[in-house]
Tab-separated table of C-alpha atoms in Angstrom:
chain	number	residue	atom	x	y	z
J	107	UNK	CA	5.317	-16.611	-1.517
J	108	UNK	CA	5.427	-19.619	-3.872
J	109	UNK	CA	2.735	-20.569	-6.292
J	110	UNK	CA	0.523	-23.177	-5.187
J	111	UNK	CA	0.899	-26.509	-6.490
J	112	UNK	CA	-1.128	-27.617	-9.468
J	113	UNK	CA	-3.350	-31.023	-8.518
J	114	UNK	CA	-4.116	-33.234	-11.798
J	115	UNK	CA	-5.137	-36.159	-13.176
J	116	UNK	CA	-3.134	-37.435	-15.962
J	117	UNK	CA	-5.613	-35.731	-18.544
J	118	UNK	CA	-4.825	-32.538	-16.753
J	119	UNK	CA	-8.792	-32.396	-15.628
J	120	UNK	CA	-8.649	-30.482	-12.354
J	121	UNK	CA	-6.507	-27.486	-11.631
J	122	UNK	CA	-6.022	-25.535	-8.625
J	123	UNK	CA	-5.909	-21.637	-9.640
J	124	UNK	CA	-4.738	-19.475	-7.164
J	125	UNK	CA	-5.645	-15.595	-6.974
J	126	UNK	CA	-3.691	-14.035	-3.859
J	127	UNK	CA	-4.876	-10.536	-2.354
J	128	UNK	CA	-4.341	-11.296	1.251
J	129	UNK	CA	-7.587	-13.164	1.181
J	130	UNK	CA	-7.377	-16.979	1.462
J	131	UNK	CA	-11.093	-16.829	0.269
J	132	UNK	CA	-10.064	-15.949	-3.104
J	133	UNK	CA	-8.543	-19.392	-3.758
J	134	UNK	CA	-10.331	-21.494	-5.873
J	135	UNK	CA	-10.289	-24.496	-8.020
J	136	UNK	CA	-11.303	-24.812	-11.561
J	137	UNK	CA	-12.587	-27.796	-13.419
J	138	UNK	CA	-10.549	-27.609	-16.900
J	139	UNK	CA	-12.787	-30.086	-18.802
J	140	UNK	CA	-15.725	-27.943	-18.142
J	141	UNK	CA	-14.651	-24.729	-17.407
J	142	UNK	CA	-16.638	-24.459	-14.290
J	143	UNK	CA	-15.548	-23.138	-10.762
J	144	UNK	CA	-15.643	-25.959	-7.878
J	145	UNK	CA	-17.005	-24.613	-5.009
J	146	UNK	CA	-16.081	-27.204	-2.538
J	147	UNK	CA	-13.344	-29.674	-1.495
J	148	UNK	CA	-16.158	-32.408	-1.411
J	149	UNK	CA	-17.322	-31.612	-5.226
J	150	UNK	CA	-13.601	-31.518	-6.324
J	151	UNK	CA	-13.182	-34.974	-4.495
J	152	UNK	CA	-16.405	-36.196	-6.429
J	153	UNK	CA	-15.231	-35.086	-9.668
J	154	UNK	CA	-11.553	-36.478	-9.018
J	155	UNK	CA	-13.080	-39.938	-8.249
J	156	UNK	CA	-15.424	-40.053	-10.995
J	157	UNK	CA	-12.475	-39.702	-13.251
J	158	UNK	CA	-10.227	-41.540	-11.308
J	159	UNK	CA	-12.733	-44.704	-11.826
J	160	UNK	CA	-12.657	-43.997	-15.429
J	161	UNK	CA	-9.190	-44.174	-15.709
J	162	UNK	CA	-8.979	-47.487	-13.552
J	163	UNK	CA	-11.871	-48.967	-16.104
J	164	UNK	CA	-14.099	-50.121	-13.276
J	165	UNK	CA	-17.402	-48.400	-13.323
J	166	UNK	CA	-18.928	-51.162	-11.372
J	167	UNK	CA	-17.025	-51.005	-7.965
J	168	UNK	CA	-19.010	-48.860	-5.513
J	169	UNK	CA	-17.413	-45.784	-4.272
J	170	UNK	CA	-17.742	-47.292	-0.706
J	171	UNK	CA	-15.034	-49.836	-1.847
J	172	UNK	CA	-12.213	-47.307	-2.034
J	173	UNK	CA	-12.964	-45.932	1.450
J	174	UNK	CA	-10.821	-46.977	4.417
J	175	UNK	CA	-10.736	-46.756	8.077
J	176	UNK	CA	-9.241	-43.675	9.500
J	177	UNK	CA	-7.823	-42.349	6.309
J	178	UNK	CA	-7.939	-44.040	2.727
J	179	UNK	CA	-7.273	-43.059	-0.810
J	180	UNK	CA	-10.011	-40.706	-1.170
J	181	UNK	CA	-9.964	-39.329	2.538
J	182	UNK	CA	-6.365	-38.413	2.201
J	183	UNK	CA	-7.088	-36.971	-1.504
J	184	UNK	CA	-9.405	-34.566	0.358
J	185	UNK	CA	-6.681	-33.827	2.863
J	186	UNK	CA	-4.309	-33.203	0.701
J	187	UNK	CA	-6.502	-30.834	-1.522
J	188	UNK	CA	-7.152	-28.897	1.633
J	189	UNK	CA	-3.867	-28.576	2.476
J	190	UNK	CA	-2.578	-27.627	-0.732
J	191	UNK	CA	-4.260	-24.287	-0.402
J	192	UNK	CA	-1.739	-23.070	1.983
J	193	UNK	CA	1.685	-21.618	0.859
J	194	UNK	CA	4.749	-23.665	1.605
J	195	UNK	CA	7.985	-22.848	3.049
J	196	UNK	CA	11.379	-24.389	2.342
J	197	UNK	CA	14.071	-24.716	5.069
J	198	UNK	CA	17.118	-26.694	5.285
J	199	UNK	CA	17.378	-30.065	6.118
J	200	UNK	CA	19.252	-31.497	9.182
J	201	UNK	CA	18.746	-34.768	11.109
J	202	UNK	CA	15.743	-34.618	13.596
J	203	UNK	CA	17.919	-33.973	16.798
J	204	UNK	CA	18.927	-37.187	18.665
J	205	UNK	CA	16.248	-39.528	17.285
J	206	UNK	CA	13.733	-38.906	20.071
J	207	UNK	CA	9.949	-39.681	19.211
J	208	UNK	CA	7.333	-37.075	20.093
J	209	UNK	CA	3.935	-38.141	20.657
J	210	UNK	CA	1.355	-35.249	21.120
J	211	UNK	CA	-1.968	-36.119	22.880
J	212	UNK	CA	-4.641	-33.629	21.988
J	213	UNK	CA	-7.304	-33.448	24.955
J	214	UNK	CA	-10.131	-31.763	22.562
J	215	UNK	CA	-12.922	-29.648	24.145
J	216	UNK	CA	-11.250	-27.892	26.991
J	217	UNK	CA	-10.091	-30.300	29.624
J	218	UNK	CA	-10.466	-29.323	33.225
J	219	UNK	CA	-7.111	-29.316	34.274
J	220	UNK	CA	-8.236	-28.588	37.795
J	221	UNK	CA	-9.725	-31.931	38.018
J	222	UNK	CA	-6.617	-33.948	36.602
J	223	UNK	CA	-4.231	-32.290	38.874
J	224	UNK	CA	-5.942	-30.079	41.756
J	225	UNK	CA	-4.793	-27.283	43.857
J	226	UNK	CA	-6.073	-29.175	46.857
J	227	UNK	CA	-5.032	-26.288	49.490
J	228	UNK	CA	-6.618	-23.478	47.489
J	229	UNK	CA	-9.413	-21.931	49.274
J	230	UNK	CA	-11.283	-20.241	45.903
J	231	UNK	CA	-11.322	-23.855	44.426
J	232	UNK	CA	-12.571	-25.324	47.306
J	233	UNK	CA	-15.388	-22.759	48.131
J	234	UNK	CA	-16.360	-22.636	44.363
J	235	UNK	CA	-16.277	-26.206	43.485
J	236	UNK	CA	-19.174	-28.023	44.858
J	237	UNK	CA	-19.935	-31.158	42.504
J	238	UNK	CA	-16.821	-31.165	40.831
J	239	UNK	CA	-14.357	-30.709	43.543
J	240	UNK	CA	-11.417	-33.193	44.204
J	241	UNK	CA	-9.960	-33.428	47.797
J	242	UNK	CA	-7.038	-35.281	49.197
J	243	UNK	CA	-9.374	-37.357	51.314
J	244	UNK	CA	-10.669	-39.280	48.039
J	245	UNK	CA	-9.473	-42.879	47.855
J	246	UNK	CA	-6.680	-43.091	45.088
J	247	UNK	CA	-5.542	-39.556	45.396
J	248	UNK	CA	-1.585	-39.132	45.073
J	249	UNK	CA	-0.063	-35.861	47.043
J	250	UNK	CA	2.362	-34.289	44.607
J	251	UNK	CA	3.645	-31.558	46.816
J	252	UNK	CA	2.217	-29.120	49.441
J	253	UNK	CA	0.089	-27.469	46.623
J	254	UNK	CA	-1.115	-30.115	44.145
J	255	UNK	CA	-2.393	-33.671	43.790
J	256	UNK	CA	-2.992	-36.086	41.206
J	257	UNK	CA	-6.748	-36.872	40.819
J	258	UNK	CA	-8.112	-40.436	42.021
J	259	UNK	CA	-8.732	-41.226	38.232
J	260	UNK	CA	-4.914	-40.385	37.110
J	261	UNK	CA	-3.303	-42.873	39.448
J	262	UNK	CA	-2.036	-44.846	36.618
J	263	UNK	CA	0.758	-41.865	36.500
J	264	UNK	CA	1.805	-42.224	39.776
J	265	UNK	CA	4.528	-44.502	39.145
J	266	UNK	CA	6.159	-42.208	36.431
J	267	UNK	CA	5.830	-39.538	39.062
J	268	UNK	CA	7.579	-41.462	41.624
J	269	UNK	CA	10.389	-42.500	39.079
J	270	UNK	CA	10.717	-38.741	38.187
J	271	UNK	CA	9.509	-39.484	34.756
J	272	UNK	CA	6.625	-37.289	34.742
J	273	UNK	CA	6.664	-33.266	34.748
J	274	UNK	CA	3.292	-31.080	35.181
J	275	UNK	CA	2.969	-27.487	33.947
J	276	UNK	CA	0.510	-25.462	35.539
J	277	UNK	CA	-1.212	-22.580	33.827
J	278	UNK	CA	-0.427	-23.306	30.259
J	279	UNK	CA	-2.098	-21.417	27.547
J	280	UNK	CA	-2.665	-19.899	24.102
J	281	UNK	CA	-1.440	-16.133	23.635
J	282	UNK	CA	-4.828	-14.086	23.152
J	283	UNK	CA	-7.005	-16.900	24.238
J	284	UNK	CA	-10.352	-16.613	22.784
J	285	UNK	CA	-12.363	-19.103	24.442
J	286	UNK	CA	-13.239	-20.786	21.236
J	287	UNK	CA	-12.686	-24.211	20.578
J	288	UNK	CA	-11.600	-23.812	16.874
J	289	UNK	CA	-9.699	-20.302	17.275
J	290	UNK	CA	-7.640	-21.496	19.881
J	291	UNK	CA	-6.555	-24.745	18.126
J	292	UNK	CA	-5.981	-23.126	15.024
J	293	UNK	CA	-3.747	-20.675	17.010
J	294	UNK	CA	-1.874	-23.559	18.835
J	295	UNK	CA	-1.560	-25.472	15.698
J	296	UNK	CA	0.095	-22.740	13.809
J	297	UNK	CA	2.172	-21.272	16.488
J	298	UNK	CA	3.069	-18.252	14.233
J	299	UNK	CA	2.238	-14.917	13.185
J	300	UNK	CA	-1.142	-15.193	11.003
J	301	UNK	CA	0.733	-14.971	7.678
J	302	UNK	CA	1.931	-18.276	8.053
J	303	UNK	CA	-0.584	-20.804	6.755
J	304	UNK	CA	1.459	-24.046	8.290
J	305	UNK	CA	1.287	-25.747	11.348
J	306	UNK	CA	4.377	-26.058	13.643
J	307	UNK	CA	4.910	-29.848	13.218
J	308	UNK	CA	4.765	-29.179	9.738
J	309	UNK	CA	7.616	-26.722	10.070
J	310	UNK	CA	9.326	-28.866	12.334
J	311	UNK	CA	9.267	-31.885	9.896
J	312	UNK	CA	10.606	-29.137	6.849
J	313	UNK	CA	13.383	-27.752	9.091
J	314	UNK	CA	14.684	-31.699	9.731
J	315	UNK	CA	15.914	-34.544	7.436
J	316	UNK	CA	13.374	-37.033	5.982
J	317	UNK	CA	14.249	-40.722	6.902
J	318	UNK	CA	11.923	-41.546	4.197
J	319	UNK	CA	9.979	-43.700	6.749
J	320	UNK	CA	6.163	-44.578	5.673
J	321	UNK	CA	5.786	-43.402	9.384
J	322	UNK	CA	7.791	-40.584	9.904
J	323	UNK	CA	5.071	-38.500	11.145
J	324	UNK	CA	1.393	-39.458	11.332
J	325	UNK	CA	-2.045	-38.765	13.322
J	326	UNK	CA	-3.333	-41.694	15.114
J	327	UNK	CA	-6.701	-40.068	14.714
J	328	UNK	CA	-9.524	-39.965	12.020
J	329	UNK	CA	-8.159	-36.649	10.651
J	330	UNK	CA	-4.463	-35.292	10.295
J	331	UNK	CA	-3.655	-32.692	13.150
J	332	UNK	CA	-3.872	-29.208	12.333
J	333	UNK	CA	-0.345	-28.786	13.472
J	334	UNK	CA	0.734	-31.114	10.423
J	335	UNK	CA	-1.258	-28.787	7.823
J	336	UNK	CA	1.099	-27.880	4.861
J	337	UNK	CA	4.024	-30.617	5.383
J	338	UNK	CA	5.828	-30.930	2.468
J	339	UNK	CA	4.958	-34.565	2.372
J	340	UNK	CA	1.840	-37.083	2.355
J	341	UNK	CA	1.033	-37.959	5.964
J	342	UNK	CA	-0.839	-40.604	7.228
J	343	UNK	CA	-4.416	-40.150	9.260
J	344	UNK	CA	-4.832	-43.770	11.001
J	345	UNK	CA	-7.771	-44.188	13.388
J	346	UNK	CA	-6.875	-47.807	14.306
J	347	UNK	CA	-4.517	-50.110	13.283
J	348	UNK	CA	-6.806	-53.206	12.902
J	349	UNK	CA	-8.865	-50.663	10.665
J	350	UNK	CA	-6.734	-49.140	8.303
J	351	UNK	CA	-7.759	-51.213	5.306
J	352	UNK	CA	-9.983	-51.253	2.104
J	353	UNK	CA	-13.483	-51.398	3.363
J	354	UNK	CA	-16.185	-53.200	1.487
J	355	UNK	CA	-19.484	-55.226	1.343
J	356	UNK	CA	-18.230	-56.975	-1.287
J	357	UNK	CA	-16.591	-60.441	-1.042
J	358	UNK	CA	-13.694	-60.462	-3.628
J	359	UNK	CA	-11.254	-58.224	-1.417
J	360	UNK	CA	-8.327	-59.249	-3.394
J	361	UNK	CA	-10.231	-57.808	-6.738
J	362	UNK	CA	-11.194	-54.415	-4.472
J	363	UNK	CA	-7.444	-54.101	-3.539
J	364	UNK	CA	-6.392	-54.680	-7.251
J	365	UNK	CA	-8.788	-51.916	-8.306
J	366	UNK	CA	-7.240	-49.672	-5.837
J	367	UNK	CA	-4.223	-50.359	-6.752
J	368	UNK	CA	-4.748	-49.831	-10.207
J	369	UNK	CA	-6.518	-46.622	-9.422
J	370	UNK	CA	-3.319	-45.368	-7.631
J	371	UNK	CA	-1.385	-46.050	-10.926
J	372	UNK	CA	-3.730	-44.787	-13.153
J	373	UNK	CA	-3.636	-41.087	-11.518
J	374	UNK	CA	-0.890	-38.769	-12.082
J	375	UNK	CA	0.552	-35.938	-10.173
J	376	UNK	CA	0.306	-35.271	-6.142
J	377	UNK	CA	-2.870	-37.325	-6.004
J	378	UNK	CA	-1.557	-40.441	-7.513
J	379	UNK	CA	1.567	-39.929	-5.026
J	380	UNK	CA	-1.184	-39.950	-2.257
J	381	UNK	CA	-3.004	-42.866	-3.247
J	382	UNK	CA	0.402	-44.992	-3.536
J	383	UNK	CA	1.521	-43.725	-0.174
J	384	UNK	CA	-1.866	-44.682	1.424
J	385	UNK	CA	-2.016	-47.840	-0.031
J	386	UNK	CA	1.846	-48.694	0.889
J	387	UNK	CA	1.026	-47.610	4.556
J	388	UNK	CA	-2.004	-49.794	4.589
J	389	UNK	CA	0.265	-52.731	3.600
J	390	UNK	CA	2.649	-51.920	6.363
J	391	UNK	CA	-0.053	-51.559	8.855
J	392	UNK	CA	-1.662	-54.596	7.992
J	393	UNK	CA	1.328	-56.462	8.336
J	394	UNK	CA	1.939	-55.004	12.058
J	395	UNK	CA	-1.711	-55.822	12.853
J	396	UNK	CA	-1.363	-59.386	11.575
J	397	UNK	CA	1.708	-59.912	13.906
J	398	UNK	CA	0.066	-59.219	16.717
J	399	UNK	CA	1.598	-57.501	19.670
J	400	UNK	CA	1.759	-58.277	23.365
J	401	UNK	CA	2.886	-55.232	25.687
J	402	UNK	CA	5.942	-55.488	27.787
J	403	UNK	CA	6.175	-55.429	31.602
J	404	UNK	CA	2.343	-56.621	32.213
J	405	UNK	CA	1.011	-53.592	31.017
J	406	UNK	CA	-2.534	-53.256	30.319
J	407	UNK	CA	-3.799	-50.727	27.936
J	408	UNK	CA	-7.294	-51.652	28.583
J	409	UNK	CA	-10.245	-51.261	25.892
J	410	UNK	CA	-10.499	-47.547	25.463
J	411	UNK	CA	-9.943	-45.709	22.438
J	412	UNK	CA	-7.212	-43.977	23.830
J	413	UNK	CA	-5.829	-46.834	25.319
J	414	UNK	CA	-5.770	-48.803	21.800
J	415	UNK	CA	-3.911	-46.002	20.378
J	416	UNK	CA	-1.402	-45.419	22.745
J	417	UNK	CA	-0.840	-49.597	22.376
J	418	UNK	CA	-0.538	-49.237	18.522
J	419	UNK	CA	1.981	-46.419	18.909
J	420	UNK	CA	4.087	-48.301	21.517
J	421	UNK	CA	4.031	-51.159	18.913
J	422	UNK	CA	5.026	-49.250	15.792
J	423	UNK	CA	7.852	-47.512	17.951
J	424	UNK	CA	9.417	-50.943	18.835
J	425	UNK	CA	8.995	-52.020	15.379
J	426	UNK	CA	11.658	-49.177	14.258
J	427	UNK	CA	9.265	-47.833	11.815
J	428	UNK	CA	11.275	-44.742	11.680
J	429	UNK	CA	8.456	-42.929	13.710
J	430	UNK	CA	9.605	-39.350	14.711
J	431	UNK	CA	6.137	-37.507	15.356
J	432	UNK	CA	2.804	-38.903	16.315
J	433	UNK	CA	-0.348	-36.981	17.241
J	434	UNK	CA	-3.494	-38.435	19.155
J	435	UNK	CA	-6.995	-37.138	19.807
J	436	UNK	CA	-8.690	-37.533	23.171
J	437	UNK	CA	-11.967	-36.045	22.671
J	438	UNK	CA	-15.147	-35.074	24.607
J	439	UNK	CA	-13.760	-32.930	27.301
J	440	UNK	CA	-16.076	-30.292	26.801
J	441	UNK	CA	-18.065	-30.728	30.125
J	442	UNK	CA	-20.455	-27.875	30.298
J	443	UNK	CA	-23.081	-30.227	31.948
J	444	UNK	CA	-22.679	-32.970	34.520
J	445	UNK	CA	-19.152	-33.003	34.670
J	446	UNK	CA	-18.296	-35.335	37.105
J	447	UNK	CA	-19.286	-38.055	35.656
J	448	UNK	CA	-18.164	-37.459	32.204
J	449	UNK	CA	-14.764	-36.122	33.272
J	450	UNK	CA	-13.895	-39.001	35.620
J	451	UNK	CA	-14.285	-41.419	32.817
J	452	UNK	CA	-12.302	-39.203	30.789
J	453	UNK	CA	-9.436	-39.009	33.075
J	454	UNK	CA	-9.233	-42.376	33.849
J	455	UNK	CA	-8.852	-43.278	30.254
J	456	UNK	CA	-6.029	-40.960	29.984
J	457	UNK	CA	-4.292	-41.916	33.429
J	458	UNK	CA	-4.686	-45.526	32.414
J	459	UNK	CA	-3.515	-45.226	28.878
J	460	UNK	CA	-0.416	-42.880	29.899
J	461	UNK	CA	0.454	-45.306	32.790
J	462	UNK	CA	0.374	-48.431	30.517
J	463	UNK	CA	2.383	-47.026	27.773
J	464	UNK	CA	5.309	-45.636	30.547
J	465	UNK	CA	4.964	-49.203	31.944
J	466	UNK	CA	4.907	-50.837	28.356
J	467	UNK	CA	8.016	-49.120	26.807
J	468	UNK	CA	10.113	-49.197	30.013
J	469	UNK	CA	12.874	-46.858	31.556
J	470	UNK	CA	15.296	-47.290	28.548
J	471	UNK	CA	13.046	-46.702	25.981
J	472	UNK	CA	11.171	-43.825	27.488
J	473	UNK	CA	14.485	-42.016	27.330
J	474	UNK	CA	13.978	-41.771	23.607
J	475	UNK	CA	10.171	-40.524	23.822
J	476	UNK	CA	8.482	-37.516	24.976
J	477	UNK	CA	4.735	-37.457	25.209
J	478	UNK	CA	2.964	-34.102	25.491
J	479	UNK	CA	-0.627	-33.352	26.322
J	480	UNK	CA	-2.275	-29.984	25.135
J	481	UNK	CA	-5.670	-28.696	25.383
J	482	UNK	CA	-6.994	-25.813	23.700
J	483	UNK	CA	-7.932	-23.942	26.984
J	484	UNK	CA	-8.816	-24.970	30.659
J	485	UNK	CA	-12.011	-24.296	32.367
J	486	UNK	CA	-13.688	-21.968	34.795
J	487	UNK	CA	-12.930	-22.113	38.477
J	488	UNK	CA	-16.589	-21.660	39.207
J	489	UNK	CA	-19.159	-24.298	38.257
J	490	UNK	CA	-22.041	-23.073	36.190
J	491	UNK	CA	-25.954	-23.983	37.099
J	492	UNK	CA	-25.538	-27.109	35.137
J	493	UNK	CA	-22.886	-29.013	37.430
J	494	UNK	CA	-20.224	-28.246	34.760
J	495	UNK	CA	-17.713	-25.767	34.168
J	496	UNK	CA	-17.284	-23.304	31.054
J	497	UNK	CA	-14.520	-22.162	28.761
J	498	UNK	CA	-11.703	-20.800	30.561
J	499	UNK	CA	-8.038	-19.891	30.430
J	500	UNK	CA	-5.042	-21.674	31.739
J	501	UNK	CA	-4.754	-25.327	31.858
J	502	UNK	CA	-2.239	-28.119	33.007
J	503	UNK	CA	0.155	-29.977	30.711
J	504	UNK	CA	1.781	-33.199	31.293
J	505	UNK	CA	5.316	-34.155	29.981
J	506	UNK	CA	6.096	-37.757	30.138
J	507	UNK	CA	9.795	-38.871	29.304
J	508	UNK	CA	12.785	-40.519	30.532
J	509	UNK	CA	14.233	-36.813	29.977
J	510	UNK	CA	11.887	-35.495	32.358
J	511	UNK	CA	12.547	-33.196	35.406
J	512	UNK	CA	9.960	-34.892	37.453
J	513	UNK	CA	8.690	-31.381	38.744
J	514	UNK	CA	5.858	-29.384	38.720
J	515	UNK	CA	6.881	-26.329	36.347
J	516	UNK	CA	5.318	-23.220	35.516
J	517	UNK	CA	6.606	-20.774	38.176
J	518	UNK	CA	5.029	-20.170	41.738
J	519	UNK	CA	1.353	-20.949	42.002
J	520	UNK	CA	-0.447	-17.231	42.617
J	521	UNK	CA	-3.684	-19.246	43.418
J	522	UNK	CA	-7.204	-19.074	41.648
J	523	UNK	CA	-8.561	-15.974	43.070
J	524	UNK	CA	-8.073	-13.058	41.046
J	525	UNK	CA	-9.854	-9.496	40.354
J	526	UNK	CA	-10.689	-9.859	36.504
J	527	UNK	CA	-12.271	-13.116	36.123
J	528	UNK	CA	-12.763	-16.754	37.096
J	529	UNK	CA	-10.061	-18.438	35.096
J	530	UNK	CA	-6.872	-19.885	36.016
J	531	UNK	CA	-4.509	-17.231	34.815
J	532	UNK	CA	-2.275	-18.106	31.813
J	533	UNK	CA	1.295	-17.991	32.955
J	534	UNK	CA	3.098	-20.369	30.598
J	535	UNK	CA	2.923	-19.607	26.659
J	536	UNK	CA	2.335	-23.065	24.905
J	537	UNK	CA	4.806	-22.148	22.497
J	538	UNK	CA	7.328	-21.945	25.161
J	539	UNK	CA	6.533	-25.438	26.316
J	540	UNK	CA	6.683	-26.738	22.495
J	541	UNK	CA	10.047	-24.965	22.163
J	542	UNK	CA	11.679	-26.696	25.216
J	543	UNK	CA	10.184	-30.340	23.932
J	544	UNK	CA	12.088	-29.513	20.684
J	545	UNK	CA	15.121	-28.339	22.427
J	546	UNK	CA	15.901	-30.562	25.164
J	547	UNK	CA	13.297	-33.459	24.267
J	548	UNK	CA	14.183	-33.683	20.806
J	549	UNK	CA	17.475	-31.993	20.359
J	550	UNK	CA	16.646	-29.505	17.915
J	551	UNK	CA	19.091	-26.080	17.755
J	552	UNK	CA	17.958	-22.670	18.618
J	553	UNK	CA	18.091	-21.541	14.956
J	554	UNK	CA	15.677	-24.097	13.657
J	555	UNK	CA	13.579	-23.481	16.554
J	556	UNK	CA	13.225	-20.032	15.466
J	557	UNK	CA	12.282	-21.102	12.152
J	558	UNK	CA	9.494	-23.329	13.540
J	559	UNK	CA	8.107	-20.626	15.991
J	560	UNK	CA	8.604	-17.494	14.049
J	561	UNK	CA	8.542	-14.147	15.777
J	562	UNK	CA	8.388	-15.784	19.332
J	563	UNK	CA	11.148	-16.020	22.074
J	564	UNK	CA	10.638	-18.782	24.089
J	565	UNK	CA	10.837	-18.751	28.088
J	566	UNK	CA	12.325	-21.571	30.048
J	567	UNK	CA	9.857	-23.856	31.482
J	568	UNK	CA	11.423	-26.815	33.231
J	569	UNK	CA	9.969	-29.898	32.398
J	570	UNK	CA	12.908	-31.515	30.579
J	571	UNK	CA	16.749	-32.168	31.670
């Protein structure tokens, strides 16, 4: 394992010291100016900020003036410090397949896939779902086959299904499902044995050539997706194109931007590179925002946060900024109580946003785009006493692309009833789906997929041609 990289200001004031014994808790930071142990990333950032401001010669500027929407100089430095605690792995660099863009949408909280793609003929489902049950007789439903239907709130995806550009996988899950939001996502993000500390998307970037684009890979969210952790380059987390800018209550924004740039120039090492990367990203995003954007083909993204995110992503893809991988968060799917009202709104946001993106991109561009949804687990087949559902197992995943097979994949549907628990059983490992997206979607060869998903033998899923 390579030694951890040293993080420093130009006065060499802050070092990372690594002691490896198989226990990551023994990694720590030392302030070499005082000799004291730094006990948290937040404390390290406070020290770094104080010295950055000293270097910039601008003690009068308030800390808030350097914070940006989504991820600015300081929030990105925090991210970089956190990721530097993970070992790096070096791989050979080759082009990222055929230039297709991967858009990963995380349905955080454990989405109830049974309320999005419903097995309407399943007797067990119909008898155990009372307030949350979806039926074929509801206005707006769309019958997919003799087993499944799209719920009314997912009507935005009907046209993609009819055109054969939507595949759906039932019973997808994480190996060794723990029913824990955090543990399941950590396992999905890593998609590798525990000794690997990097995310699978980070390893995907490592095995493919860096096109030097500012936006080669980024998270359209308030934080970087865990699957990017450990990437050998600085990555942006952009909560909104409109808000990705220096924030301040002061009137002289030109001066504030000038101070931010002086800070970037005064800081050395990886922290300085991160600051410069962030400021350059802000400049390009601000130019995109100022240029405005009119979706094509009459697409309407609506006013939801997910809709705005997908609109931004469509704009930057069309602007030919070299985007290869983007992640998006769509949260609040943890519906333990009052599921019907909460989930219906979330499902409508998802269906409408994906439908608008598909319409906006058009059939030609969709040949070079793969959208994949993932959630950490499904929900129980049986309702609880609070008219909600609890943490379950197997879930549904959507693959939206001009390369889609247009089928429901995952093998023969065995039904929800089983003798063990109240779960939709897991039949497709999430890593097999990721492998097929890389191979048939992005054109990555099997040898490099083996580096991205070490120790795993993917099985065919059937979502992409």
